[in-house]
Tab-separated table of C-alpha atoms in Angstrom:
chain	number	residue	atom	x	y	z
A	1	MET	CA	-10.156	-23.972	-9.477
A	2	ILE	CA	-7.776	-21.490	-7.869
A	3	GLY	CA	-7.677	-21.910	-4.103
A	4	ILE	CA	-6.715	-18.829	-2.113
A	5	ILE	CA	-5.615	-19.535	1.433
A	6	ASP	CA	-7.128	-17.354	4.137
A	7	TYR	CA	-5.109	-17.705	7.333
A	8	GLY	CA	-5.914	-14.363	8.915
A	9	ALA	CA	-2.976	-12.547	7.308
A	10	GLY	CA	-4.252	-9.603	5.356
A	11	ASN	CA	-6.600	-8.731	2.591
A	12	ILE	CA	-7.530	-11.951	0.815
A	13	GLY	CA	-10.449	-10.211	-0.904
A	14	ASN	CA	-8.222	-8.156	-3.143
A	15	VAL	CA	-6.443	-11.262	-4.452
A	16	GLU	CA	-9.798	-12.918	-5.062
A	17	ARG	CA	-11.100	-9.825	-6.901
A	18	ALA	CA	-8.036	-9.744	-9.162
A	19	PHE	CA	-8.602	-13.355	-10.255
A	20	ARG	CA	-12.298	-12.665	-10.721
A	21	TYR	CA	-11.413	-9.676	-12.896
A	22	LEU	CA	-9.327	-12.085	-15.022
A	23	ASN	CA	-12.345	-14.412	-15.293
A	24	GLU	CA	-10.668	-17.127	-13.233
A	25	GLU	CA	-12.719	-19.211	-10.864
A	26	ALA	CA	-11.310	-18.776	-7.383
A	27	SER	CA	-12.408	-19.775	-3.930
A	28	VAL	CA	-11.146	-18.921	-0.482
A	29	ILE	CA	-10.094	-21.813	1.722
A	30	ASP	CA	-9.243	-21.638	5.394
A	31	ASN	CA	-8.721	-25.250	6.355
A	32	GLY	CA	-6.232	-27.886	5.262
A	33	ASN	CA	-8.926	-30.402	4.349
A	34	GLU	CA	-10.107	-28.037	1.605
A	35	ILE	CA	-6.831	-28.490	-0.287
A	36	ASN	CA	-8.188	-31.327	-2.437
A	37	ASN	CA	-8.150	-32.517	-6.056
A	38	GLU	CA	-10.390	-29.662	-7.187
A	39	ILE	CA	-7.622	-27.160	-6.491
A	40	SER	CA	-5.582	-26.654	-9.663
A	41	VAL	CA	-3.603	-23.646	-8.432
A	42	LEU	CA	-2.910	-22.917	-4.762
A	43	VAL	CA	-2.281	-19.304	-3.781
A	44	LEU	CA	-0.742	-18.255	-0.471
A	45	PRO	CA	-1.103	-14.461	-0.111
A	46	GLY	CA	-0.633	-12.503	3.090
A	47	VAL	CA	0.857	-9.532	4.860
A	48	GLY	CA	1.909	-9.093	8.458
A	49	SER	CA	4.405	-10.875	10.634
A	50	PHE	CA	6.116	-14.157	9.732
A	51	ALA	CA	5.454	-15.862	13.068
A	52	ALA	CA	1.797	-14.783	13.093
A	53	GLY	CA	1.502	-16.140	9.540
A	54	MET	CA	2.868	-19.546	10.543
A	55	ALA	CA	0.587	-19.557	13.594
A	56	GLY	CA	-2.370	-18.824	11.321
A	57	LEU	CA	-1.426	-21.694	9.008
A	58	GLU	CA	-1.079	-24.037	11.956
A	59	LYS	CA	-4.448	-23.013	13.346
A	60	GLY	CA	-6.128	-23.926	10.057
A	61	ASN	CA	-4.231	-27.245	9.916
A	62	LEU	CA	-2.756	-25.947	6.675
A	63	ILE	CA	0.987	-26.574	7.034
A	64	LYS	CA	1.134	-30.271	6.150
A	65	PRO	CA	-1.480	-30.055	3.350
A	66	ILE	CA	0.393	-27.119	1.748
A	67	ILE	CA	3.723	-28.962	1.838
A	68	GLU	CA	2.107	-32.117	0.420
A	69	TYR	CA	0.379	-30.065	-2.289
A	70	ILE	CA	3.686	-28.456	-3.299
A	71	ASP	CA	5.483	-31.834	-3.243
A	72	SER	CA	2.838	-33.258	-5.567
A	73	GLY	CA	4.087	-30.902	-8.285
A	74	LYS	CA	0.891	-28.885	-8.739
A	75	PRO	CA	1.162	-25.137	-9.371
A	76	PHE	CA	1.661	-22.888	-6.369
A	77	LEU	CA	1.859	-19.103	-6.050
A	78	GLY	CA	3.076	-17.262	-2.956
A	79	ILE	CA	2.491	-13.513	-2.661
A	80	CYS	CA	4.416	-11.187	-0.306
A	81	LEU	CA	4.470	-12.985	3.084
A	82	GLY	CA	3.507	-16.079	1.064
A	83	LEU	CA	6.914	-15.888	-0.629
A	84	GLN	CA	8.802	-15.509	2.627
A	85	LEU	CA	6.965	-18.361	4.366
A	86	LEU	CA	8.398	-20.788	1.788
A	87	PHE	CA	11.796	-20.385	3.406
A	88	ALA	CA	13.273	-22.178	6.393
A	89	ARG	CA	13.532	-19.208	8.716
A	90	SER	CA	13.044	-15.470	9.177
A	91	LYS	CA	14.895	-12.968	11.330
A	92	GLU	CA	11.432	-11.591	12.064
A	93	SER	CA	10.059	-12.452	15.517
A	94	GLY	CA	13.351	-13.873	16.772
A	95	LEU	CA	14.257	-16.635	14.355
A	96	ALA	CA	10.895	-18.090	13.408
A	97	SER	CA	10.582	-21.295	11.370
A	98	GLY	CA	8.796	-21.285	8.023
A	99	LEU	CA	7.496	-23.972	5.686
A	100	GLY	CA	11.061	-24.863	4.722
A	101	ILE	CA	10.403	-25.574	1.051
A	102	PHE	CA	13.609	-23.646	0.358
A	103	ASP	CA	16.733	-23.279	2.486
A	104	GLY	CA	17.739	-19.851	3.607
A	105	GLU	CA	16.277	-17.110	5.701
A	106	CYS	CA	14.437	-13.819	5.355
A	107	LEU	CA	16.380	-10.758	6.463
A	108	ARG	CA	15.304	-7.289	7.540
A	109	PHE	CA	16.147	-4.118	5.632
A	110	ASP	CA	18.881	-2.439	7.647
A	111	SER	CA	17.374	0.674	9.271
A	112	ASP	CA	20.859	2.053	9.842
A	113	LYS	CA	21.478	2.182	6.102
A	114	ILE	CA	17.962	2.651	4.763
A	115	ARG	CA	16.057	5.643	5.995
A	116	ARG	CA	12.514	4.294	5.697
A	117	VAL	CA	11.531	0.766	6.658
A	118	PRO	CA	9.151	-0.747	5.559
A	119	GLN	CA	9.555	-0.239	1.861
A	120	ILE	CA	6.157	1.039	0.722
A	121	GLY	CA	5.434	1.948	-2.873
A	122	TRP	CA	6.187	1.217	-6.507
A	123	ASN	CA	9.570	-0.214	-7.365
A	124	LYS	CA	10.993	-1.604	-10.586
A	125	ILE	CA	11.874	-5.243	-11.021
A	126	GLU	CA	14.778	-6.440	-13.121
A	127	THR	CA	14.335	-9.791	-14.822
A	128	MET	CA	17.211	-12.262	-14.450
A	129	GLU	CA	15.786	-15.015	-16.598
A	130	GLU	CA	13.546	-15.033	-19.626
A	131	SER	CA	10.040	-16.216	-18.944
A	132	GLU	CA	6.623	-15.987	-20.515
A	133	VAL	CA	5.365	-14.449	-17.280
A	134	PHE	CA	7.060	-11.213	-18.378
A	135	ASN	CA	5.478	-11.152	-21.853
A	136	ASN	CA	3.870	-7.836	-22.845
A	137	LEU	CA	3.973	-6.255	-19.395
A	138	PRO	CA	3.095	-2.534	-19.738
A	139	ASP	CA	6.148	-1.758	-17.569
A	140	TYR	CA	8.151	-3.347	-14.762
A	141	TYR	CA	6.805	-1.387	-11.803
A	142	PHE	CA	5.108	-3.270	-8.953
A	143	TYR	CA	3.704	-2.227	-5.570
A	144	PHE	CA	5.749	-3.398	-2.580
A	145	VAL	CA	4.988	-3.370	1.150
A	146	HIS	CA	7.554	-5.161	3.310
A	147	SER	CA	10.292	-4.829	5.932
A	148	TYR	CA	11.830	-8.271	5.370
A	149	PHE	CA	13.236	-9.753	2.172
A	150	VAL	CA	14.763	-12.852	0.634
A	151	PRO	CA	18.245	-12.232	-0.817
A	152	VAL	CA	18.880	-12.905	-4.493
A	153	ILE	CA	19.407	-16.668	-4.922
A	154	THR	CA	21.025	-17.903	-8.128
A	155	GLY	CA	18.859	-20.421	-9.916
A	156	LEU	CA	15.792	-19.501	-7.889
A	157	THR	CA	15.363	-15.721	-8.283
A	158	VAL	CA	13.909	-14.870	-11.712
A	159	ALA	CA	13.489	-11.136	-11.043
A	160	LYS	CA	15.194	-8.927	-8.495
A	161	SER	CA	14.707	-5.437	-7.179
A	162	ASP	CA	16.703	-2.900	-5.185
A	163	TYR	CA	15.692	-0.881	-2.145
A	164	GLY	CA	18.165	1.642	-0.811
A	165	GLY	CA	21.089	-0.309	-2.259
A	166	GLN	CA	19.875	-3.671	-0.951
A	167	GLU	CA	19.116	-6.151	-3.727
A	168	PHE	CA	16.464	-8.758	-3.031
A	169	THR	CA	14.288	-11.407	-4.674
A	170	ALA	CA	11.205	-9.920	-6.331
A	171	ILE	CA	9.997	-13.059	-8.117
A	172	LEU	CA	11.188	-16.641	-7.758
A	173	ASN	CA	10.446	-19.874	-9.546
A	174	ARG	CA	11.443	-23.498	-9.249
A	175	ASP	CA	9.460	-26.119	-11.143
A	176	ASN	CA	5.816	-25.745	-10.047
A	177	ILE	CA	6.552	-23.106	-7.405
A	178	TRP	CA	6.188	-19.396	-8.122
A	179	ALA	CA	6.334	-16.582	-5.619
A	180	ILE	CA	6.322	-12.807	-5.820
A	181	GLN	CA	7.319	-10.268	-3.158
A	182	PRO	CA	5.252	-7.285	-4.395
A	183	HIS	CA	1.465	-7.327	-4.673
A	184	PRO	CA	0.389	-8.075	-8.271
A	185	GLU	CA	-3.244	-7.585	-7.205
A	186	LYS	CA	-2.349	-3.975	-6.324
A	187	SER	CA	0.076	-3.254	-9.162
A	188	GLY	CA	-2.412	-1.932	-11.691
A	189	ARG	CA	-2.333	-3.177	-15.262
A	190	THR	CA	1.201	-4.525	-14.850
A	191	GLY	CA	0.207	-6.736	-11.940
A	192	LEU	CA	-2.935	-8.031	-13.647
A	193	LYS	CA	-0.981	-8.844	-16.818
A	194	PHE	CA	1.603	-10.696	-14.727
A	195	LEU	CA	-1.133	-12.796	-13.078
A	196	GLU	CA	-2.757	-13.476	-16.443
A	197	ASN	CA	0.593	-14.580	-17.900
A	198	LEU	CA	1.355	-16.709	-14.872
A	199	ILE	CA	-1.961	-18.553	-15.067
A	200	GLY	CA	-1.240	-19.219	-18.742
A	201	VAL	CA	2.175	-20.638	-17.878
A	202	ILE	CA	1.216	-22.868	-14.952
A	203	LYS	CA	-2.178	-24.176	-15.940
B	1	MET	CA	14.812	2.120	-6.979
B	2	LEU	CA	11.685	2.896	-4.994
B	3	THR	CA	9.680	5.637	-6.696
B	4	LYS	CA	8.060	8.680	-5.110
B	5	ARG	CA	4.272	8.430	-5.048
B	6	LEU	CA	1.600	10.869	-6.191
B	7	ILE	CA	-1.653	10.327	-4.316
B	8	PRO	CA	-4.925	12.079	-5.175
B	9	CYS	CA	-7.077	12.662	-2.113
B	10	LEU	CA	-10.830	12.440	-2.524
B	11	ASP	CA	-12.648	14.193	0.324
B	12	VAL	CA	-16.108	12.636	0.387
B	13	LYS	CA	-19.248	14.286	1.735
B	14	ASP	CA	-22.754	12.886	1.189
B	15	GLY	CA	-21.454	10.574	-1.543
B	16	ARG	CA	-19.742	13.363	-3.506
B	17	VAL	CA	-16.132	14.485	-3.731
B	18	VAL	CA	-15.679	18.004	-2.370
B	19	LYS	CA	-12.733	20.310	-1.761
B	20	GLY	CA	-12.390	23.363	0.439
B	21	GLU	CA	-9.757	25.844	1.447
B	22	LYS	CA	-8.154	25.625	4.896
B	23	PHE	CA	-10.834	23.016	5.744
B	24	VAL	CA	-13.855	25.283	4.930
B	25	ASP	CA	-15.793	26.601	1.900
B	26	LEU	CA	-16.448	23.203	0.276
B	27	LYS	CA	-17.036	22.930	-3.463
B	28	ASP	CA	-18.332	19.913	-5.420
B	29	GLN	CA	-15.675	18.086	-7.476
B	30	GLY	CA	-17.494	15.036	-8.837
B	31	ASP	CA	-18.538	11.423	-8.350
B	32	PRO	CA	-16.009	9.402	-6.306
B	33	VAL	CA	-16.299	6.152	-8.273
B	34	GLU	CA	-15.901	7.889	-11.627
B	35	MET	CA	-13.016	9.940	-10.325
B	36	ALA	CA	-11.301	6.831	-8.915
B	37	ARG	CA	-11.642	5.115	-12.287
B	38	ASP	CA	-10.131	8.098	-14.083
B	39	TYR	CA	-7.254	8.353	-11.642
B	40	ASN	CA	-6.554	4.646	-12.004
B	41	THR	CA	-5.760	5.129	-15.691
B	42	SER	CA	-4.137	8.544	-15.487
B	43	GLY	CA	-1.133	7.498	-13.419
B	44	ALA	CA	-2.125	7.904	-9.762
B	45	ASP	CA	0.063	5.670	-7.591
B	46	GLU	CA	-2.544	5.298	-4.840
B	47	LEU	CA	-5.801	6.886	-3.790
B	48	VAL	CA	-7.054	8.227	-0.479
B	49	PHE	CA	-10.750	8.590	0.358
B	50	LEU	CA	-11.552	10.726	3.366
B	51	ASP	CA	-15.044	10.847	4.778
B	52	ILE	CA	-14.976	14.460	5.925
B	53	THR	CA	-18.338	14.482	7.646
B	54	ALA	CA	-17.659	11.292	9.564
B	55	THR	CA	-21.266	10.727	10.574
B	56	LYS	CA	-22.621	7.254	11.109
B	57	GLU	CA	-24.715	7.421	7.925
B	58	ASN	CA	-21.738	8.544	5.902
B	59	ARG	CA	-19.656	5.654	7.261
B	60	GLU	CA	-22.054	3.285	5.466
B	61	THR	CA	-21.706	5.422	2.338
B	62	ILE	CA	-17.926	5.286	2.422
B	63	LYS	CA	-17.934	1.560	3.124
B	64	ASN	CA	-20.169	0.956	0.122
B	65	LEU	CA	-17.920	3.237	-1.870
B	66	ALA	CA	-14.900	1.106	-0.912
B	67	ILE	CA	-16.756	-2.025	-2.025
B	68	GLU	CA	-17.647	-0.461	-5.360
B	69	VAL	CA	-14.218	1.044	-5.960
B	70	SER	CA	-12.247	-2.110	-5.088
B	71	GLU	CA	-14.113	-4.182	-7.682
B	72	ASN	CA	-12.287	-2.396	-10.512
B	73	LEU	CA	-9.414	-0.552	-8.882
B	74	PHE	CA	-6.178	-2.496	-8.696
B	75	ILE	CA	-3.955	0.092	-7.049
B	76	PRO	CA	-3.740	0.598	-3.295
B	77	PHE	CA	-6.271	2.788	-1.589
B	78	THR	CA	-6.687	4.216	1.879
B	79	VAL	CA	-9.946	5.112	3.561
B	80	GLY	CA	-10.275	7.444	6.522
B	81	GLY	CA	-12.570	9.749	8.418
B	82	GLY	CA	-14.305	9.076	11.708
B	83	ILE	CA	-12.566	5.749	12.374
B	84	LYS	CA	-12.842	4.967	16.071
B	85	SER	CA	-12.422	1.252	16.614
B	86	ILE	CA	-10.952	-2.030	15.457
B	87	ALA	CA	-14.440	-2.881	14.179
B	88	ASP	CA	-14.290	0.193	11.887
B	89	PHE	CA	-10.897	-0.970	10.578
B	90	LYS	CA	-12.256	-4.452	9.945
B	91	ASP	CA	-15.313	-3.115	8.119
B	92	LEU	CA	-13.273	-1.012	5.722
B	93	ILE	CA	-10.544	-3.581	5.116
B	94	GLN	CA	-13.173	-6.204	4.361
B	95	ALA	CA	-14.777	-3.699	2.003
B	96	GLY	CA	-11.489	-3.650	0.074
B	97	ALA	CA	-9.414	-0.841	1.601
B	98	ASP	CA	-5.706	-1.613	1.835
B	99	LYS	CA	-5.038	0.935	4.535
B	100	VAL	CA	-7.100	2.868	7.041
B	101	ALA	CA	-6.240	6.384	8.141
B	102	ILE	CA	-6.918	7.494	11.704
B	103	ASN	CA	-6.649	11.026	12.975
B	104	SER	CA	-8.749	12.234	15.941
B	105	ALA	CA	-9.215	8.732	17.360
B	106	ALA	CA	-5.450	8.171	17.419
B	107	VAL	CA	-5.047	11.271	19.599
B	108	ARG	CA	-7.928	10.367	21.917
B	109	ASP	CA	-6.985	6.684	22.107
B	110	PRO	CA	-3.313	6.228	21.095
B	111	ASP	CA	-3.499	2.531	21.955
B	112	LEU	CA	-5.826	2.115	18.944
B	113	ILE	CA	-2.734	2.513	16.731
B	114	THR	CA	-1.060	-0.410	18.493
B	115	ARG	CA	-4.159	-2.613	18.505
B	116	ALA	CA	-4.813	-1.962	14.819
B	117	ALA	CA	-1.180	-2.617	13.877
B	118	LYS	CA	-1.276	-5.898	15.776
B	119	GLU	CA	-4.517	-7.000	14.156
B	120	PHE	CA	-3.969	-5.827	10.559
B	121	GLY	CA	-0.227	-5.108	10.331
B	122	SER	CA	1.471	-1.709	10.529
B	123	GLN	CA	1.243	-1.303	6.753
B	124	ALA	CA	-2.542	-0.940	7.099
B	125	VAL	CA	-2.364	1.827	9.713
B	126	VAL	CA	-1.887	5.365	8.422
B	127	VAL	CA	-1.793	8.008	11.123
B	128	ALA	CA	-3.063	11.288	9.696
B	129	ILE	CA	-2.013	14.438	11.488
B	130	ASP	CA	-3.381	17.946	10.936
B	131	GLY	CA	-0.953	20.608	12.103
B	132	ARG	CA	-1.019	24.370	12.471
B	133	LYS	CA	1.749	26.807	13.282
B	134	LYS	CA	1.782	27.575	17.010
B	135	ALA	CA	0.888	31.115	18.008
B	136	SER	CA	4.370	31.382	19.510
B	137	GLY	CA	5.753	30.656	16.027
B	138	ASP	CA	7.838	27.842	17.501
B	139	GLY	CA	6.773	24.584	15.835
B	140	TRP	CA	3.292	23.242	15.163
B	141	GLU	CA	0.313	22.096	17.174
B	142	VAL	CA	-1.876	19.071	16.392
B	143	LEU	CA	-5.568	19.756	15.772
B	144	ILE	CA	-8.331	17.166	15.585
B	145	SER	CA	-11.997	16.893	14.586
B	146	GLY	CA	-11.380	18.350	11.149
B	147	GLY	CA	-9.156	21.083	12.509
B	148	SER	CA	-11.728	22.399	14.966
B	149	VAL	CA	-10.216	21.199	18.244
B	150	GLU	CA	-6.782	22.165	19.579
B	151	THR	CA	-4.974	19.383	21.426
B	152	GLY	CA	-1.899	21.119	22.815
B	153	LEU	CA	0.191	18.270	21.357
B	154	ASP	CA	3.419	19.135	19.597
B	155	LEU	CA	3.236	17.839	16.027
B	156	VAL	CA	6.793	16.537	15.745
B	157	GLU	CA	6.572	14.709	19.073
B	158	TRP	CA	3.201	13.223	18.159
B	159	ALA	CA	4.487	11.921	14.801
B	160	GLN	CA	7.396	10.266	16.547
B	161	ARG	CA	5.123	8.701	19.131
B	162	ALA	CA	2.698	7.461	16.460
B	163	GLU	CA	5.541	5.571	14.807
B	164	LYS	CA	6.551	3.960	18.095
B	165	LEU	CA	2.951	2.914	18.697
B	166	GLY	CA	2.884	1.052	15.376
B	167	ALA	CA	1.904	3.451	12.578
B	168	GLY	CA	2.979	2.296	9.115
B	169	GLU	CA	2.922	5.736	7.494
B	170	ILE	CA	2.398	9.341	8.530
B	171	LEU	CA	0.027	11.508	6.476
B	172	LEU	CA	0.881	15.058	7.389
B	173	THR	CA	-1.473	17.895	6.487
B	174	SER	CA	-0.556	21.505	6.991
B	175	MET	CA	-3.718	23.406	7.883
B	176	ASP	CA	-1.986	26.669	7.091
B	177	ALA	CA	-1.249	25.559	3.543
B	178	ASP	CA	-4.310	23.383	2.798
B	179	GLY	CA	-6.187	24.463	-0.325
B	180	THR	CA	-4.081	27.594	-0.814
B	181	LYS	CA	-2.118	26.178	-3.782
B	182	ASP	CA	0.873	28.143	-2.398
B	183	GLY	CA	3.010	25.057	-1.845
B	184	TYR	CA	3.492	22.514	0.927
B	185	ASP	CA	4.825	23.518	4.333
B	186	LEU	CA	8.383	22.351	3.669
B	187	GLU	CA	9.709	23.326	7.061
B	188	GLN	CA	7.045	21.205	8.772
B	189	LEU	CA	7.696	18.223	6.472
B	190	LYS	CA	11.430	18.346	7.049
B	191	ALA	CA	10.957	18.590	10.819
B	192	VAL	CA	8.850	15.414	10.841
B	193	SER	CA	10.985	13.606	8.259
B	194	ASP	CA	14.034	14.087	10.463
B	195	VAL	CA	12.529	12.155	13.363
B	196	ILE	CA	10.632	9.270	11.751
B	197	GLY	CA	11.749	6.048	10.048
B	198	ILE	CA	8.474	5.237	8.295
B	199	PRO	CA	7.186	6.754	5.033
B	200	LEU	CA	5.940	10.338	5.122
B	201	ILE	CA	3.075	11.576	2.947
B	202	ALA	CA	2.944	15.345	2.378
B	203	SER	CA	-0.447	17.021	2.209
B	204	GLY	CA	-1.831	20.530	1.914
B	205	GLY	CA	-0.895	23.342	-0.410
B	206	ALA	CA	0.040	21.768	-3.759
B	207	GLY	CA	-0.499	24.245	-6.592
B	208	SER	CA	2.091	23.274	-9.170
B	209	PRO	CA	4.462	20.477	-10.229
B	210	GLU	CA	7.275	22.488	-8.601
B	211	ASP	CA	5.457	22.273	-5.273
B	212	LEU	CA	5.399	18.487	-5.568
B	213	TYR	CA	9.095	18.476	-6.406
B	214	ASP	CA	9.906	20.624	-3.375
B	215	ALA	CA	7.896	18.399	-1.006
B	216	LEU	CA	9.624	15.265	-2.326
B	217	THR	CA	13.132	16.735	-2.178
B	218	GLU	CA	13.544	19.582	0.302
B	219	GLY	CA	10.589	18.361	2.393
B	220	GLU	CA	11.938	14.765	2.191
B	221	ALA	CA	8.455	13.316	1.743
B	222	ASP	CA	8.069	9.850	0.217
B	223	ALA	CA	4.738	10.681	-1.337
B	224	ALA	CA	2.806	13.819	-2.207
B	225	LEU	CA	-0.924	13.992	-1.715
B	226	ALA	CA	-3.025	16.623	-3.476
B	227	ALA	CA	-6.578	17.330	-4.526
B	228	SER	CA	-7.461	20.583	-6.289
B	229	ILE	CA	-4.645	20.631	-8.847
B	230	TRP	CA	-5.627	17.182	-10.076
B	231	HIS	CA	-9.403	17.238	-9.528
B	232	GLN	CA	-9.664	20.463	-11.473
B	233	ASP	CA	-7.142	19.362	-14.114
B	234	ILE	CA	-4.961	22.405	-13.416
B	235	HIS	CA	-1.820	20.265	-13.712
B	236	PRO	CA	-2.842	16.678	-14.575
B	237	ILE	CA	-0.895	13.845	-12.949
B	238	LYS	CA	0.683	12.941	-16.262
B	239	GLU	CA	2.114	16.443	-16.607
B	240	CYS	CA	3.333	16.404	-12.990
B	241	LYS	CA	5.007	13.032	-13.463
B	242	ARG	CA	6.740	14.145	-16.632
B	243	TYR	CA	8.010	17.233	-14.814
B	244	LEU	CA	9.323	15.205	-11.874
B	245	LEU	CA	10.954	12.635	-14.179
B	246	ASP	CA	12.665	15.425	-16.130
B	247	LYS	CA	13.996	16.763	-12.838
B	248	GLY	CA	15.520	13.354	-12.166
B	249	LEU	CA	13.193	12.026	-9.444
B	250	PRO	CA	12.376	8.308	-9.364
B	251	ILE	CA	8.766	8.233	-10.552
B	252	ARG	CA	6.614	5.440	-11.964
B	253	PRO	CA	5.987	6.636	-15.514
B	254	VAL	CA	2.489	6.902	-16.940
B	255	GLY	CA	2.060	4.420	-19.798
B	256	GLU	CA	1.886	5.791	-23.326
B	257	SER	CA	-1.493	4.160	-23.806
B	258	ASP	CA	-2.954	5.789	-20.690
């Protein structure tokens, strides 16, 4: 069963609907003790601020269970804020601490150089590694909504994108961990195909 | 590169999509759920549903519409019309809306922008502004309640303030141009674009693919919203996108199979 974490950060329903549309059994969980053996894929979605996201995870006693789940080697998918929270820190809200699965920090798009922040809309991703998750995508356009980003990290970033001249990580993967900055659940047929491929790869 | 968005706007009254000219003379355009489904496959980048009657009964209708639409629509959509409180935001977001547009309530209670942004994130808060050329000819005035009430607020100043209060996007409708198909108010768009750092959605006046091009270039809008030209298939989205791509704008192409 796919477990979707609800920690008060955004529209969990849309992620749930996308999996339902793909005929995948998914349930919403909001407490750490629900991350049990029945969960075969753990999904951390979310929008909003980094610090509020961590506070939400802490409130649901989710931080330790998520880290233990990831360490156990079972498949994990982070979406949007769920990608950023995997990192050690973010410039957002001072210098907030994240889950620390990966080193490095999330940076903000530079308003002095980029006219509109946040980035809102459809942007193209560029694949950096071959992967079955990119098989038969109708195109490479995904829907993004974010002010902060993770820089491109060699060996971790599998697809990148560019906003106003700033390159950043669009999709990352290491072992059992996948994460995507745009919203596949809001990226039309391309996003649904990506999720379908991903489930095929990690299950 | 981030693409420019084309956003069909579905004005909903009594469960039907309608469209008027300069906010009056409404004509039936079709069933909202069917239209949303069609737009989803024809290349729309987002959708906006506006409850233009904004009565209590209609709020239920538009909430149920959001529930129905979100079951099969996997592109972002915004719902607006008569939103007054955080509870209204919550209702619509739970129903599946990605963003909520506020107009009159933002003017009457500017703090609502801040409260909503704090609760749901700025990206979920679209401040819609209806503007009309001032009688003096110098700039534009903000009108509320479907264009029926003058506020005395200067449009450019209000847009700037809305951003500071926490708006994630500005949806700017020119009442002078709305429904005329004579083109967007480029001067108004540019004036607002110059002072804000969040995305700007142009609305009111689209009659041709050239009008969209002008709004997205000269008007500096990040997205162009329209109704009549797409609802009535005068210039389908696919045709508009091809035109804009040929002119060199970054646009998400419509798939060959669509």
